[in-house]
Coordinates of N, CA and C and ligand atoms in Angstrom, one line a residue:
M1 N 18.4 -7.8 -12.6 CA 17.9 -7.2 -11.4 C 16.6 -6.6 -11.7
G2 N 15.5 -7.0 -10.9 CA 14.2 -6.7 -11.1 C 13.5 -5.7 -9.8
R3 N 12.5 -5.2 -10.2 CA 11.7 -4.4 -9.2 C 10.7 -5.3 -8.6
V4 N 10.5 -5.2 -7.4 CA 9.4 -5.9 -6.7 C 8.4 -5.2 -5.8
C5 N 7.1 -5.3 -6.3 CA 6.1 -4.6 -5.6 C 5.3 -5.5 -4.7
L6 N 5.3 -5.3 -3.3 CA 4.6 -6.2 -2.5 C 3.2 -5.9 -2.2
T7 N 2.3 -6.8 -2.2 CA 0.9 -6.5 -1.8 C 0.5 -7.8 -0.9
F8 N -0.3 -7.3 0.1 CA -0.8 -8.4 1.2 C -2.3 -8.3 1.2
D9 N -3.0 -9.4 0.9 CA -4.5 -9.5 0.8 C -5.1 -10.1 1.9
N10 N -6.5 -9.8 2.0 CA -7.3 -10.7 2.9 C -7.2 -10.3 4.5
G11 N -6.4 -9.4 4.9 CA -6.3 -8.9 6.3 C -7.3 -7.9 6.5
P12 N -7.2 -7.0 7.5 CA -6.0 -7.3 8.5 C -6.4 -8.3 9.5
D13 N -5.3 -9.0 10.0 CA -5.5 -10.0 11.1 C -4.6 -9.8 12.3
P14 N -5.3 -9.9 13.5 CA -4.7 -9.4 14.7 C -3.4 -10.1 15.0
T15 N -3.2 -11.2 14.6 CA -1.9 -12.0 14.8 C -0.8 -11.8 13.6
V16 N -1.4 -11.9 12.4 CA -0.5 -12.0 11.3 C 0.0 -10.6 10.8
T17 N -0.9 -9.6 10.9 CA -0.6 -8.3 10.3 C 0.5 -7.7 11.0
P18 N 0.5 -7.7 12.3 CA 1.5 -7.0 13.1 C 2.9 -7.6 12.9
H19 N 2.8 -9.0 12.7 CA 4.1 -9.7 12.3 C 4.8 -9.3 11.0
V20 N 3.8 -9.2 10.0 CA 4.1 -8.8 8.7 C 4.7 -7.4 8.6
L21 N 4.1 -6.4 9.5 CA 4.6 -5.1 9.7 C 6.0 -5.0 10.2
D22 N 6.3 -6.0 11.3 CA 7.6 -5.9 11.8 C 8.6 -6.4 10.8
V23 N 8.4 -7.3 9.9 CA 9.2 -7.9 9.0 C 9.5 -6.8 8.0
L24 N 8.4 -6.1 7.4 CA 8.7 -5.2 6.6 C 9.5 -4.0 7.0
E25 N 9.3 -3.6 8.2 CA 10.1 -2.5 8.8 C 11.6 -3.0 8.8
R26 N 11.8 -4.1 9.2 CA 13.3 -4.8 9.4 C 14.0 -4.6 7.9
H27 N 13.1 -4.8 6.9 CA 13.7 -4.7 5.5 C 13.5 -3.3 4.8
R28 N 12.9 -2.4 5.6 CA 12.6 -1.1 5.0 C 11.9 -1.2 3.6
A29 N 10.9 -2.1 3.6 CA 10.2 -2.3 2.4 C 8.7 -1.8 2.7
S30 N 8.1 -1.3 1.8 CA 6.7 -0.9 2.0 C 5.8 -1.7 1.1
A31 N 4.6 -1.6 1.5 CA 3.6 -2.7 0.7 C 2.2 -1.9 0.7
L32 N 1.5 -2.5 -0.3 CA 0.0 -2.2 -0.3 C -0.8 -3.3 0.1
F33 N -1.7 -2.9 1.3 CA -2.5 -4.0 1.9 C -3.8 -3.8 1.5
F34 N -4.4 -4.9 0.9 CA -5.7 -5.0 0.3 C -6.6 -5.6 1.4
V35 N -7.4 -4.8 2.2 CA -8.1 -5.4 3.3 C -9.5 -5.6 2.9
L36 N -10.1 -6.5 3.6 CA -11.5 -6.9 3.6 C -12.3 -6.3 4.4
G37 N -13.5 -5.7 3.8 CA -14.4 -4.9 4.6 C -14.9 -5.7 5.9
H38 N -15.3 -6.9 5.8 CA -15.8 -7.6 6.9 C -14.7 -7.7 8.0
K39 N -13.4 -7.7 7.7 CA -12.3 -7.8 8.7 C -12.1 -6.4 9.3
L40 N -12.5 -5.4 8.6 CA -12.4 -4.0 9.3 C -13.6 -4.0 10.4
D41 N -14.7 -4.7 10.2 CA -15.7 -4.7 11.1 C -15.6 -5.5 12.3
E42 N -14.5 -6.3 12.5 CA -14.1 -7.2 13.6 C -13.5 -6.1 14.6
P43 N -13.5 -6.6 15.9 CA -12.8 -5.9 16.9 C -11.3 -5.7 16.5
H44 N -11.0 -4.5 16.7 CA -9.6 -4.0 16.3 C -9.4 -3.9 14.9
G45 N -10.3 -4.2 14.0 CA -10.0 -4.2 12.5 C -9.5 -2.8 12.1
L46 N -10.2 -1.9 12.5 CA -9.8 -0.4 12.1 C -8.5 0.0 12.8
D47 N -8.3 -0.5 14.0 CA -7.0 -0.2 14.7 C -5.9 -0.8 13.9
L48 N -6.1 -2.0 13.4 CA -5.1 -2.6 12.7 C -4.7 -2.0 11.3
A49 N -5.8 -1.4 10.9 CA -5.7 -0.7 9.5 C -4.9 0.5 9.8
R50 N -5.1 1.2 10.9 CA -4.3 2.3 11.3 C -3.0 2.0 11.4
R51 N -2.6 1.0 12.1 CA -1.2 0.6 12.2 C -0.5 0.3 10.9
I52 N -1.2 0.0 9.9 CA -0.7 -0.4 8.6 C -0.3 1.1 8.1
T53 N -1.3 2.1 8.1 CA -0.9 3.3 7.5 C 0.1 4.1 8.3
D54 N 0.1 3.9 9.7 CA 1.0 4.8 10.6 C 2.6 4.2 10.4
A55 N 2.6 3.0 9.9 CA 3.8 2.4 9.4 C 4.3 2.8 8.0
G56 N 3.5 3.6 7.3 CA 3.9 4.2 6.1 C 3.4 3.4 4.8
H57 N 2.5 2.3 5.1 CA 2.1 1.5 4.0 C 0.7 2.1 3.5
R58 N 0.3 1.5 2.3 CA -0.9 2.0 1.8 C -2.0 0.9 1.9
L59 N -3.2 1.4 1.9 CA -4.4 0.6 2.1 C -5.3 0.6 0.8
G60 N -5.8 -0.6 0.4 CA -6.6 -0.7 -0.7 C -7.9 -1.5 -0.3
N61 N -8.9 -1.4 -1.2 CA -10.1 -2.1 -1.0 C -10.2 -3.5 -1.7
H62 N -10.5 -4.6 -1.1 CA -10.5 -5.9 -1.6 C -11.8 -6.6 -1.4
S63 N -12.8 -5.8 -1.4 CA -14.3 -6.2 -1.2 C -14.8 -6.5 0.1
Y64 N -15.9 -6.6 0.4 CA -16.4 -6.8 1.9 C -16.3 -8.4 2.2
S65 N -17.0 -9.2 1.5 CA -17.2 -10.5 1.8 C -16.2 -11.5 1.2
H66 N -15.7 -11.2 0.0 CA -14.7 -11.9 -0.6 C -15.2 -13.4 -0.8
E67 N -16.4 -13.4 -1.3 CA -16.9 -14.8 -1.4 C -17.2 -15.0 -2.8
I68 N -17.6 -14.1 -3.7 CA -18.0 -14.4 -5.2 C -17.3 -13.4 -6.1
P69 N -16.5 -13.8 -7.0 CA -16.0 -12.7 -7.9 C -17.1 -11.9 -8.5
L70 N -16.8 -10.5 -8.7 CA -17.7 -9.7 -9.0 C -18.4 -9.9 -10.4
G71 N -17.6 -10.4 -11.1 CA -18.1 -10.7 -12.5 C -19.1 -11.9 -12.6
V72 N -19.3 -12.5 -11.6 CA -20.4 -13.6 -11.6 C -21.1 -13.5 -10.3
D73 N -21.1 -12.4 -9.7 CA -22.1 -12.0 -8.6 C -23.3 -11.5 -9.1
E74 N -24.5 -12.3 -9.0 CA -25.7 -11.8 -9.6 C -26.7 -11.0 -8.7
R75 N -26.0 -10.7 -7.5 CA -26.9 -9.8 -6.7 C -27.0 -8.3 -7.3
P76 N -28.1 -7.8 -7.5 CA -28.3 -6.5 -8.2 C -27.5 -5.3 -7.5
D77 N -27.2 -5.6 -6.2 CA -26.8 -4.6 -5.4 C -25.3 -4.9 -4.9
H78 N -24.5 -5.8 -5.7 CA -23.3 -6.2 -5.4 C -22.2 -5.1 -5.2
V79 N -22.4 -4.1 -6.1 CA -21.4 -3.0 -6.0 C -21.5 -2.3 -4.6
A80 N -22.7 -2.0 -4.1 CA -23.0 -1.4 -2.9 C -22.5 -2.4 -1.8
L81 N -22.8 -3.6 -1.8 CA -22.4 -4.6 -0.8 C -21.0 -4.9 -0.7
E82 N -20.2 -4.9 -1.9 CA -18.9 -5.3 -1.8 C -17.8 -4.1 -1.8
I83 N -18.1 -3.2 -2.7 CA -17.0 -2.1 -2.9 C -17.5 -1.0 -2.0
E84 N -18.6 -0.5 -2.1 CA -19.0 0.8 -1.4 C -19.0 0.6 0.1
R85 N -19.5 -0.7 0.5 CA -19.5 -0.8 2.0 C -18.0 -0.8 2.6
T86 N -17.2 -1.5 1.8 CA -15.7 -1.4 2.3 C -15.1 0.0 2.2
E87 N -15.7 0.6 1.1 CA -15.0 2.1 1.0 C -15.4 2.9 2.2
E88 N -16.6 2.7 2.6 CA -17.0 3.5 3.8 C -16.2 3.3 5.0
R89 N -15.9 2.1 5.2 CA -15.0 1.9 6.3 C -13.6 2.3 6.2
L90 N -13.0 2.0 5.0 CA -11.6 2.5 4.7 C -11.4 3.9 4.9
A91 N -12.6 4.7 4.5 CA -12.4 6.1 4.5 C -12.2 6.6 5.9
R92 N -12.3 5.9 6.9 CA -12.2 6.3 8.3 C -10.6 6.3 8.6
V93 N -10.0 5.5 7.9 CA -8.5 5.3 8.2 C -7.6 5.6 7.1
W94 N -8.2 5.9 5.8 CA -7.3 6.2 4.6 C -7.9 7.2 3.7
D95 N -7.1 8.2 3.4 CA -7.6 9.3 2.6 C -6.7 9.4 1.5
G96 N -5.9 8.5 1.0 CA -5.0 8.5 0.0 C -5.7 8.0 -1.4
P97 N -5.1 7.7 -2.3 CA -5.6 7.4 -3.8 C -6.4 6.0 -3.3
K98 N -7.4 5.9 -4.3 CA -8.2 4.7 -4.1 C -7.7 3.5 -5.0
W99 N -7.5 2.4 -4.2 CA -7.0 1.3 -4.9 C -8.0 0.2 -4.8
F100 N -8.3 -0.6 -5.8 CA -9.2 -1.8 -5.5 C -8.5 -2.9 -6.2
R101 N -8.7 -4.1 -5.6 CA -8.3 -5.4 -6.0 C -9.4 -6.3 -6.0
P102 N -9.9 -6.8 -7.2 CA -10.9 -7.8 -7.2 C -10.5 -9.2 -6.6
F103 N -11.4 -9.9 -6.2 CA -11.2 -11.2 -5.7 C -11.2 -12.0 -6.8
G104 N -10.0 -12.9 -7.1 CA -10.0 -13.5 -8.3 C -10.3 -15.1 -8.1
G105 N -10.4 -15.6 -6.9 CA -10.6 -16.9 -6.7 C -9.5 -17.8 -7.1
G106 N -8.5 -17.9 -6.0 CA -7.2 -18.6 -6.4 C -6.4 -18.0 -7.4
G107 N -6.4 -16.7 -7.3 CA -5.6 -15.9 -8.2 C -5.7 -15.9 -9.6
K108 N -6.9 -16.4 -10.1 CA -7.2 -16.4 -11.5 C -7.4 -15.0 -12.1
L109 N -6.9 -14.8 -13.3 CA -7.3 -13.5 -14.1 C -8.3 -14.0 -15.2
G110 N -9.1 -13.0 -15.5 CA -10.2 -13.2 -16.4 C -11.4 -12.5 -16.4
P111 N -12.4 -12.8 -17.1 CA -13.6 -11.9 -17.3 C -14.5 -12.1 -16.0
H112 N -14.2 -13.0 -15.0 CA -15.0 -13.1 -13.9 C -14.6 -12.0 -12.9
L113 N -13.6 -11.3 -13.0 CA -13.1 -10.4 -12.1 C -14.0 -9.2 -11.8
L114 N -14.6 -8.7 -12.8 CA -15.5 -7.5 -12.7 C -16.7 -7.5 -13.4
S115 N -17.7 -7.0 -12.9 CA -19.0 -6.9 -13.7 C -19.0 -5.5 -14.3
E116 N -19.8 -5.4 -15.4 CA -20.1 -4.0 -16.0 C -20.2 -2.9 -14.9
A117 N -21.2 -3.2 -14.0 CA -21.5 -2.4 -12.9 C -20.4 -2.0 -12.0
S118 N -19.4 -2.9 -11.7 CA -18.4 -2.7 -10.8 C -17.3 -1.9 -11.4
A119 N -17.2 -2.2 -12.7 CA -16.1 -1.4 -13.5 C -16.5 0.0 -13.6
E120 N -17.9 0.3 -13.8 CA -18.3 1.6 -14.0 C -18.2 2.4 -12.6
Y121 N -18.3 1.7 -11.6 CA -18.2 2.3 -10.2 C -16.8 2.8 -10.0
L122 N -15.8 1.7 -10.5 CA -14.3 2.1 -10.2 C -14.0 3.3 -11.0
K123 N -14.5 3.3 -12.3 CA -14.1 4.4 -13.2 C -14.7 5.8 -12.6
T124 N -16.0 5.8 -12.2 CA -16.7 7.0 -11.7 C -16.1 7.4 -10.5
H125 N -15.6 6.6 -9.6 CA -15.1 7.1 -8.3 C -13.5 7.1 -8.3
G126 N -13.0 7.1 -9.6 CA -11.4 7.4 -9.6 C -10.5 6.3 -9.0
Y127 N -11.0 5.2 -9.0 CA -10.1 4.1 -8.5 C -9.0 3.6 -9.4
T128 N -8.0 3.1 -9.0 CA -6.9 2.4 -9.7 C -7.3 0.9 -9.4
C129 N -7.6 0.0 -10.4 CA -7.7 -1.4 -10.2 C -6.5 -2.2 -10.4
V130 N -6.2 -2.9 -9.3 CA -4.7 -3.5 -9.2 C -4.9 -5.0 -9.3
L131 N -4.3 -5.7 -10.4 CA -4.4 -7.1 -10.7 C -2.9 -7.5 -10.2
W132 N -2.4 -8.5 -10.7 CA -1.1 -9.1 -10.3 C -0.2 -9.8 -11.3
N133 N 1.0 -10.1 -11.2 CA 1.8 -11.1 -12.0 C 2.4 -12.0 -11.5
S134 N 2.2 -12.1 -10.2 CA 2.8 -13.3 -9.3 C 1.9 -13.7 -8.1
V135 N 1.4 -14.8 -8.2 CA 0.5 -15.5 -7.2 C 1.2 -16.8 -6.8
P136 N 2.1 -16.7 -5.9 CA 3.0 -17.9 -5.5 C 2.2 -18.9 -4.6
G137 N 1.0 -18.6 -4.3 CA 0.1 -19.5 -3.5 C 0.6 -19.8 -2.0
D138 N 0.9 -18.7 -1.4 CA 1.3 -18.8 0.1 C 0.2 -19.4 0.9
W139 N -1.0 -19.4 0.5 CA -2.1 -19.9 1.4 C -2.2 -21.5 1.1
L140 N -1.7 -21.8 0.1 CA -1.7 -23.4 -0.3 C -0.5 -24.1 0.1
D141 N 0.7 -23.4 0.2 CA 1.9 -24.1 0.4 C 2.8 -23.2 1.3
A142 N 2.8 -23.5 2.5 CA 3.4 -22.5 3.5 C 4.8 -22.3 3.4
T143 N 5.6 -23.3 2.7 CA 7.0 -23.1 2.4 C 7.3 -22.9 1.1
G144 N 6.7 -23.7 0.2 CA 7.0 -23.7 -1.4 C 6.7 -22.3 -2.1
W145 N 6.0 -21.5 -1.4 CA 5.6 -20.3 -2.1 C 6.8 -19.3 -2.3
V146 N 7.7 -19.5 -1.4 CA 8.9 -18.7 -1.5 C 9.7 -18.8 -2.8
A147 N 9.9 -20.1 -3.1 CA 10.7 -20.4 -4.3 C 9.9 -20.0 -5.6
R148 N 8.7 -20.2 -5.5 CA 7.7 -19.8 -6.8 C 7.8 -18.3 -7.0
A149 N 7.8 -17.5 -5.8 CA 7.8 -16.1 -6.0 C 9.1 -15.6 -6.5
L150 N 10.2 -16.3 -6.1 CA 11.5 -15.9 -6.5 C 11.7 -16.2 -8.0
E151 N 11.1 -17.3 -8.5 CA 11.0 -17.7 -9.8 C 10.4 -16.5 -10.7
D152 N 9.3 -16.1 -10.2 CA 8.5 -15.1 -10.9 C 9.4 -13.8 -11.0
I153 N 10.1 -13.4 -9.9 CA 10.8 -12.2 -9.8 C 12.1 -12.4 -10.8
E154 N 12.6 -13.6 -10.9 CA 13.8 -13.7 -11.8 C 13.4 -13.5 -13.2
R155 N 12.1 -14.0 -13.7 CA 11.8 -13.8 -15.1 C 11.1 -12.7 -15.6
Q156 N 10.8 -11.7 -14.5 CA 10.2 -10.5 -15.0 C 10.9 -9.3 -14.4
E157 N 10.8 -8.1 -15.2 CA 11.5 -7.1 -14.8 C 10.8 -6.3 -13.7
H158 N 9.4 -6.6 -13.5 CA 8.7 -5.7 -12.5 C 7.6 -6.7 -12.1
T159 N 7.7 -7.2 -10.8 CA 6.8 -8.1 -10.3 C 5.9 -7.6 -9.2
L160 N 4.7 -7.8 -9.4 CA 3.6 -7.5 -8.5 C 3.2 -8.8 -7.7
V161 N 3.7 -9.0 -6.4 CA 3.6 -10.3 -5.8 C 2.3 -10.1 -4.7
V162 N 1.4 -11.1 -5.1 CA 0.2 -11.2 -4.0 C 0.6 -12.2 -3.0
L163 N 0.6 -11.8 -1.6 CA 0.7 -12.5 -0.5 C -0.5 -12.2 0.4
H164 N -0.6 -12.9 1.5 CA -1.8 -12.9 2.4 C -1.4 -12.7 3.7
D165 N -1.9 -11.7 4.5 CA -1.6 -11.5 5.9 C -2.8 -12.0 6.8
Y166 N -3.1 -13.3 6.5 CA -4.0 -13.8 7.6 C -3.7 -15.2 8.0
L167 N -2.8 -15.9 7.4 CA -2.4 -17.3 7.8 C -0.9 -17.1 8.4
P168 N -0.8 -17.7 9.7 CA 0.6 -17.4 10.4 C 1.7 -18.2 9.7
E169 N 1.4 -19.4 9.3 CA 2.6 -20.2 9.0 C 3.3 -19.7 7.6
P170 N 2.6 -19.4 6.6 CA 3.3 -18.9 5.4 C 4.2 -17.7 5.7
M171 N 3.6 -16.8 6.6 CA 4.3 -15.5 6.8 C 5.5 -15.7 7.8
E172 N 5.8 -17.0 8.2 CA 7.0 -17.1 9.0 C 8.2 -17.1 8.0
R173 N 7.8 -17.4 6.7 CA 8.8 -17.3 5.8 C 9.2 -16.0 5.2
L174 N 8.4 -15.0 5.4 CA 8.5 -13.7 4.7 C 9.9 -13.1 4.9
D175 N 10.3 -13.2 6.3 CA 11.7 -12.7 6.5 C 12.7 -13.2 5.5
D176 N 12.7 -14.6 5.4 CA 13.6 -15.3 4.5 C 13.5 -14.7 3.0
F177 N 12.1 -14.6 2.7 CA 12.0 -14.2 1.3 C 12.5 -13.0 1.0
L178 N 12.2 -11.8 1.8 CA 12.6 -10.5 1.6 C 14.2 -10.5 1.5
S179 N 14.7 -11.2 2.5 CA 16.4 -11.3 2.5 C 16.7 -12.0 1.0
E180 N 16.2 -13.0 0.7 CA 16.6 -13.5 -0.6 C 16.3 -12.6 -1.7
V181 N 15.3 -11.8 -1.7 CA 15.2 -10.9 -3.0 C 16.2 -9.9 -3.0
V182 N 16.6 -9.3 -1.8 CA 17.7 -8.4 -1.7 C 19.0 -9.1 -2.1
A183 N 19.1 -10.2 -1.6 CA 20.5 -10.9 -1.8 C 20.7 -11.2 -3.3
R184 N 19.7 -11.4 -4.0 CA 19.8 -11.6 -5.4 C 19.9 -10.3 -6.2
G185 N 20.0 -9.2 -5.6 CA 20.1 -8.0 -6.3 C 18.9 -7.3 -6.8
H186 N 17.7 -7.7 -6.3 CA 16.3 -6.9 -6.8 C 16.2 -5.9 -5.7
R187 N 15.2 -5.0 -6.1 CA 14.9 -4.0 -5.1 C 13.4 -3.9 -5.1
F188 N 12.9 -3.5 -3.8 CA 11.5 -3.2 -3.7 C 11.2 -1.8 -4.2
T189 N 9.9 -1.8 -4.6 CA 9.4 -0.5 -5.2 C 7.8 -0.2 -4.8
D190 N 7.5 1.0 -4.8 CA 6.1 1.2 -4.5 C 5.3 1.1 -5.9
A191 N 6.1 1.3 -7.0 CA 5.5 1.4 -8.4 C 4.8 0.1 -8.7
L192 N 3.6 0.3 -9.2 CA 2.8 -0.7 -9.7 C 3.1 -1.0 -11.2
P193 N 3.3 -2.3 -11.6 CA 3.5 -2.5 -13.1 C 2.3 -2.1 -13.9
P194 N 2.4 -1.2 -14.9 CA 1.2 -0.7 -15.6 C 0.4 -1.9 -16.3
S195 N 1.0 -2.9 -16.5 CA 0.3 -4.1 -17.2 C -0.6 -4.7 -16.1
C196 N -0.5 -4.5 -14.9 CA -1.4 -5.0 -14.0 C -2.5 -4.1 -13.6
L197 N -2.8 -2.9 -14.3 CA -3.6 -2.0 -13.8 C -4.7 -1.7 -15.1
P198 N -5.9 -2.4 -15.0 CA -6.8 -2.2 -16.0 C -7.6 -0.9 -15.9
I199 N -7.5 -0.2 -14.7 CA -8.1 1.2 -14.5 C -7.0 1.9 -13.8
V200 N -6.7 3.1 -14.2 CA -5.8 4.0 -13.5 C -6.5 5.3 -13.2
D201 N -6.6 5.6 -12.0 CA -7.3 6.8 -11.5 C -8.6 7.1 -12.2
G202 N -9.4 5.9 -12.4 CA -10.6 6.1 -13.1 C -10.6 6.0 -14.6
Q203 N -9.4 5.9 -15.2 CA -9.3 5.9 -16.6 C -9.2 4.4 -17.0
P204 N -10.1 3.8 -18.0 CA -10.0 2.5 -18.3 C -8.7 2.3 -19.2
Q205 N -8.0 1.3 -19.2 CA -6.8 0.8 -19.9 C -7.2 -0.2 -20.9
A206 N -6.5 -0.5 -21.9 CA -6.8 -1.5 -23.0 C -7.1 -2.9 -22.3
S207 N -6.5 -3.2 -21.3 CA -6.6 -4.5 -20.6 C -8.0 -4.6 -19.9
L208 N -8.8 -3.5 -19.7 CA -9.9 -3.8 -18.9 C -11.0 -4.6 -19.6
R209 N -11.0 -4.7 -20.9 CA -12.0 -5.6 -21.6 C -11.7 -7.0 -21.1
D210 N -10.5 -7.4 -20.8 CA -10.3 -8.8 -20.4 C -10.8 -9.2 -19.2
C211 N -11.2 -8.2 -18.3 CA -11.5 -8.6 -17.0 C -12.9 -8.1 -16.6
I212 N -13.9 -8.0 -17.7 CA -15.3 -7.7 -17.4 C -16.1 -8.8 -18.1
A213 N -17.0 -9.2 -17.3 CA -18.0 -10.2 -17.6 C -18.9 -9.7 -18.8
G214 N -19.4 -10.6 -19.6 CA -20.4 -10.3 -20.5 C -19.9 -9.4 -21.7
D215 N -20.9 -8.9 -22.5 CA -20.6 -8.0 -23.6 C -20.0 -6.7 -23.2
T216 N -18.9 -6.3 -23.9 CA -18.5 -5.0 -23.6 C -18.5 -4.1 -24.8
E217 N -18.9 -4.6 -25.8 CA -19.0 -3.8 -27.2 C -17.8 -3.3 -27.6
Ligands
LIG1 ZN1 -8.2 -12.2 -1.8

């Protein structure tokens, strides 16, 4: 019997996010939504983010453009453009703890995730950096992701699942997935697995060196 923490990335989306919120409510499950800054700038983006928090879920920063992993982003101002710009928008709808999830590029872990400058920013501003230990690939396989997520949950005591609330088709299976998690005796939790957190409330953890590009001394 395992614990399952749910996260939804790359929203909010006017069609998919409300559906995900309805399904979560039906299962009395809560989640952490890692939103994109540029989606908050779309019409109703901030309203959707407010609906997420009104429903009792948490909001995190998943960068502004979501195009280049921070560890390989060579723009000198990438921290301001990606993290700060999103933080400014999030601050209008969220005053809880600061969570950041780097863009992995297909869910990959490694030194491409953060630059030295972005890691410094997250530490200085008291962020918790949230990685993952289950990326079932909902965006690649609209039905097969459910079985892969369940496999991850069966083999781990505490699973942090990355799903996405911007494609309608895969999220049509969310209800079945959540039902199956409960039917197999697992339970949902807000707690994040410590092994997925290279920075906690601004404090660097041992795993941080594995996600920073370049020399870390
Ligand atoms: Zn993403």
